[in-house]
PDB file of C-alpha atoms and ligand atoms in Angstrom:
ATOM      1  CA  MET D   1       0.003  -0.085  -0.036  1.00 51.00           C
ATOM      2  CA  SER D   2       1.353   3.648  -0.797  1.00 60.00           C
ATOM      3  CA  PRO D   3       1.453   6.015   2.345  1.00 66.00           C
ATOM      4  CA  THR D   4      -1.751   7.598   1.305  1.00 66.00           C
ATOM      5  CA  ASN D   5      -3.716   4.398   1.012  1.00 74.00           C
ATOM      6  CA  THR D   6      -2.358   3.705   4.945  1.00 78.00           C
ATOM      7  CA  ASN D   7      -2.885   6.772   6.088  1.00 89.00           C
ATOM      8  CA  THR D   8      -6.621   6.359   4.719  1.00 89.00           C
ATOM      9  CA  ALA D   9      -7.001   3.010   6.293  1.00 91.00           C
ATOM     10  CA  GLU D  10      -5.869   4.537   9.682  1.00 94.00           C
ATOM     11  CA  ARG D  11      -8.194   7.188   9.301  1.00 95.00           C
ATOM     12  CA  LEU D  12     -11.288   4.790   8.369  1.00 95.00           C
ATOM     13  CA  ALA D  13     -10.290   2.793  11.747  1.00 96.00           C
ATOM     14  CA  GLY D  14     -10.384   5.716  13.730  1.00 97.00           C
ATOM     15  CA  TYR D  15     -13.751   6.352  12.680  1.00 97.00           C
ATOM     16  CA  GLU D  16     -15.438   3.464  12.919  1.00 97.00           C
ATOM     17  CA  GLN D  17     -14.042   2.581  16.533  1.00 98.00           C
ATOM     18  CA  ARG D  18     -15.512   5.917  17.569  1.00 98.00           C
ATOM     19  CA  TYR D  19     -18.692   5.029  15.352  1.00 98.00           C
ATOM     20  CA  HIS D  20     -18.840   1.757  17.560  1.00 98.00           C
ATOM     21  CA  GLU D  21     -17.890   3.688  20.699  1.00 98.00           C
ATOM     22  CA  LEU D  22     -21.307   5.871  20.250  1.00 98.00           C
ATOM     23  CA  ALA D  23     -23.130   2.690  19.268  1.00 97.00           C
ATOM     24  CA  ALA D  24     -22.644   1.086  22.380  1.00 98.00           C
ATOM     25  CA  GLN D  25     -23.689   4.173  24.208  1.00 97.00           C
ATOM     26  CA  LEU D  26     -26.968   3.861  22.849  1.00 96.00           C
ATOM     27  CA  ALA D  27     -27.416   1.179  24.123  1.00 95.00           C
ATOM     28  CA  THR D  28     -26.986   2.500  27.640  1.00 97.00           C
ATOM     29  CA  ILE D  29     -30.047   4.893  27.226  1.00 97.00           C
ATOM     30  CA  GLY D  30     -33.169   4.562  29.337  1.00 97.00           C
ATOM     31  CA  LEU D  31     -36.769   4.932  28.308  1.00 98.00           C
ATOM     32  CA  ILE D  32     -37.255   8.227  26.265  1.00 98.00           C
ATOM     33  CA  HIS D  33     -40.611  10.411  25.531  1.00 97.00           C
ATOM     34  CA  SER D  34     -41.637  12.971  23.567  1.00 95.00           C
ATOM     35  CA  GLY D  35     -42.406  16.537  24.413  1.00 96.00           C
ATOM     36  CA  SER D  36     -41.264  19.031  27.211  1.00 97.00           C
ATOM     37  CA  ILE D  37     -42.250  19.826  30.256  1.00 97.00           C
ATOM     38  CA  THR D  38     -43.250  22.953  31.979  1.00 96.00           C
ATOM     39  CA  ARG D  39     -43.694  24.425  35.468  1.00 94.00           C
ATOM     40  CA  ARG D  40     -46.136  26.807  36.095  1.00 91.00           C
ATOM     41  CA  TYR D  41     -47.144  29.474  38.850  1.00 90.00           C
ATOM     42  CA  THR D  42     -50.793  31.192  38.477  1.00 87.00           C
ATOM     43  CA  ARG D  43     -52.844  33.873  40.012  1.00 86.00           C
ATOM     44  CA  CYS D  44     -56.275  34.084  40.343  1.00 86.00           C
ATOM     45  CA  ALA D  45     -58.669  37.430  39.493  1.00 86.00           C
ATOM     46  CA  THR D  46     -60.009  37.450  43.314  1.00 87.00           C
ATOM     47  CA  PRO D  47     -58.606  40.479  44.484  1.00 85.00           C
ATOM     48  CA  GLY D  48     -56.807  40.701  47.909  1.00 85.00           C
ATOM     49  CA  CYS D  49     -56.003  37.223  47.352  1.00 88.00           C
ATOM     50  CA  LYS D  50     -52.480  36.217  48.652  1.00 87.00           C
ATOM     51  CA  CYS D  51     -51.669  35.623  45.040  1.00 87.00           C
ATOM     52  CA  HIS D  52     -51.545  39.172  44.731  1.00 87.00           C
ATOM     53  CA  ALA D  53     -50.048  40.013  47.903  1.00 87.00           C
ATOM     54  CA  ASP D  54     -46.684  41.843  48.329  1.00 87.00           C
ATOM     55  CA  PRO D  55     -44.516  39.802  48.102  1.00 88.00           C
ATOM     56  CA  PRO D  56     -46.878  37.805  45.801  1.00 86.00           C
ATOM     57  CA  GLN D  57     -47.875  34.192  46.806  1.00 87.00           C
ATOM     58  CA  PRO D  58     -48.850  32.617  43.529  1.00 87.00           C
ATOM     59  CA  ARG D  59     -50.625  29.213  43.260  1.00 87.00           C
ATOM     60  CA  GLY D  60     -48.427  26.203  42.480  1.00 89.00           C
ATOM     61  CA  PRO D  61     -46.342  24.899  40.963  1.00 91.00           C
ATOM     62  CA  TYR D  62     -48.371  22.960  38.248  1.00 95.00           C
ATOM     63  CA  TYR D  63     -46.385  20.436  35.918  1.00 97.00           C
ATOM     64  CA  GLN D  64     -47.573  19.981  32.125  1.00 96.00           C
ATOM     65  CA  TRP D  65     -46.148  17.972  29.856  1.00 97.00           C
ATOM     66  CA  THR D  66     -46.465  19.445  25.893  1.00 97.00           C
ATOM     67  CA  ALA D  67     -45.930  17.632  22.907  1.00 97.00           C
ATOM     68  CA  LYS D  68     -46.648  18.066  19.280  1.00 94.00           C
ATOM     69  CA  LEU D  69     -48.803  14.962  17.659  1.00 91.00           C
ATOM     70  CA  ASN D  70     -50.049  14.618  14.443  1.00 93.00           C
ATOM     71  CA  GLY D  71     -49.153  18.695  14.106  1.00 94.00           C
ATOM     72  CA  LYS D  72     -51.456  18.978  16.964  1.00 96.00           C
ATOM     73  CA  THR D  73     -50.653  20.288  20.296  1.00 96.00           C
ATOM     74  CA  VAL D  74     -51.364  18.062  23.332  1.00 96.00           C
ATOM     75  CA  THR D  75     -50.774  18.801  26.867  1.00 96.00           C
ATOM     76  CA  ARG D  76     -51.570  17.188  29.874  1.00 96.00           C
ATOM     77  CA  ARG D  77     -51.327  18.250  33.799  1.00 96.00           C
ATOM     78  CA  LEU D  78     -48.817  16.247  35.581  1.00 97.00           C
ATOM     79  CA  THR D  79     -48.244  15.634  39.562  1.00 96.00           C
ATOM     80  CA  GLU D  80     -44.455  16.304  40.541  1.00 95.00           C
ATOM     81  CA  ASN D  81     -43.869  12.663  40.845  1.00 97.00           C
ATOM     82  CA  GLU D  82     -45.027  12.098  37.346  1.00 97.00           C
ATOM     83  CA  ALA D  83     -43.191  15.499  35.964  1.00 97.00           C
ATOM     84  CA  GLN D  84     -39.826  14.224  37.430  1.00 97.00           C
ATOM     85  CA  LEU D  85     -40.276  10.766  35.527  1.00 98.00           C
ATOM     86  CA  TYR D  86     -41.160  13.158  32.442  1.00 98.00           C
ATOM     87  CA  GLN D  87     -38.443  14.990  32.595  1.00 97.00           C
ATOM     88  CA  GLU D  88     -36.017  11.745  33.287  1.00 98.00           C
ATOM     89  CA  TRP D  89     -37.136  10.507  29.616  1.00 98.00           C
ATOM     90  CA  ILE D  90     -37.695  13.685  27.967  1.00 98.00           C
ATOM     91  CA  ASP D  91     -33.478  14.117  28.992  1.00 98.00           C
ATOM     92  CA  ASN D  92     -32.870  10.549  27.555  1.00 98.00           C
ATOM     93  CA  ASP D  93     -34.657  11.023  24.498  1.00 98.00           C
ATOM     94  CA  ARG D  94     -32.462  14.386  23.669  1.00 97.00           C
ATOM     95  CA  GLN D  95     -29.241  12.510  24.675  1.00 97.00           C
ATOM     96  CA  LEU D  96     -30.571   9.427  22.121  1.00 98.00           C
ATOM     97  CA  ARG D  97     -30.689  12.332  19.129  1.00 97.00           C
ATOM     98  CA  ARG D  98     -27.552  13.701  19.993  1.00 98.00           C
ATOM     99  CA  LEU D  99     -25.734  10.697  19.556  1.00 98.00           C
ATOM    100  CA  ILE D 100     -27.318   9.813  16.516  1.00 98.00           C
ATOM    101  CA  GLN D 101     -26.418  13.519  15.163  1.00 98.00           C
ATOM    102  CA  GLN D 102     -22.720  12.273  16.413  1.00 98.00           C
ATOM    103  CA  MET D 103     -23.109   8.851  14.376  1.00 98.00           C
ATOM    104  CA  ARG D 104     -24.603  10.823  11.378  1.00 98.00           C
ATOM    105  CA  GLU D 105     -21.396  12.533  11.541  1.00 98.00           C
ATOM    106  CA  VAL D 106     -18.820   9.864  11.698  1.00 98.00           C
ATOM    107  CA  ALA D 107     -20.563   7.552   9.366  1.00 98.00           C
ATOM    108  CA  ALA D 108     -20.471  10.519   6.764  1.00 98.00           C
ATOM    109  CA  LYS D 109     -16.425  10.693   7.164  1.00 97.00           C
ATOM    110  CA  ALA D 110     -16.159   7.175   6.851  1.00 97.00           C
ATOM    111  CA  THR D 111     -18.365   6.572   4.403  1.00 97.00           C
ATOM    112  CA  GLU D 112     -16.179   9.038   2.141  1.00 96.00           C
ATOM    113  CA  LEU D 113     -13.281   6.841   2.897  1.00 94.00           C
ATOM    114  CA  LYS D 114     -14.905   3.785   2.034  1.00 94.00           C
ATOM    115  CA  LEU D 115     -16.048   5.357  -1.151  1.00 94.00           C
ATOM    116  CA  LYS D 116     -12.213   6.862  -2.232  1.00 91.00           C
ATOM    117  CA  GLN D 117     -10.930   3.118  -1.069  1.00 88.00           C
ATOM    118  CA  ALA D 118     -13.277   1.588  -3.525  1.00 89.00           C
ATOM    119  CA  ALA D 119     -12.542   3.810  -6.236  1.00 89.00           C
ATOM    120  CA  ILE D 120      -8.721   3.058  -6.177  1.00 80.00           C
ATOM    121  CA  PRO D 121      -8.269   0.088  -8.793  1.00 77.00           C
TER     122      PRO D 121
HETATM  123 ZN1   ZN M   1     -55.302  34.008  44.225  1.00 56.73          ZN
END
């Protein structure tokens, strides 16, 4: 092999190793869920209520899950415990998508090198 080919093979091996490391991380991700969680406090319309006091004491926190399903926004009221679970799953989902994005980037470099190798007679 020429020095150029050796270099290409080494780079390819590096990308493939990185790719397999990322794939192994995928397997460790816990349950996933779509959507996002919001935490809100509310104030009522009653004058003199403590939620209008100084400092205000609004009601809450209230937790809500929101997601887009088939182009439609769907919401669900959650307890604090449910919100914690959802948040964990949603964080896992984000991590999963980040890993897949990294795999795509590494795969793009690796496949480009593979095609170059294949083009060498
Ligand atoms: Zn109030």
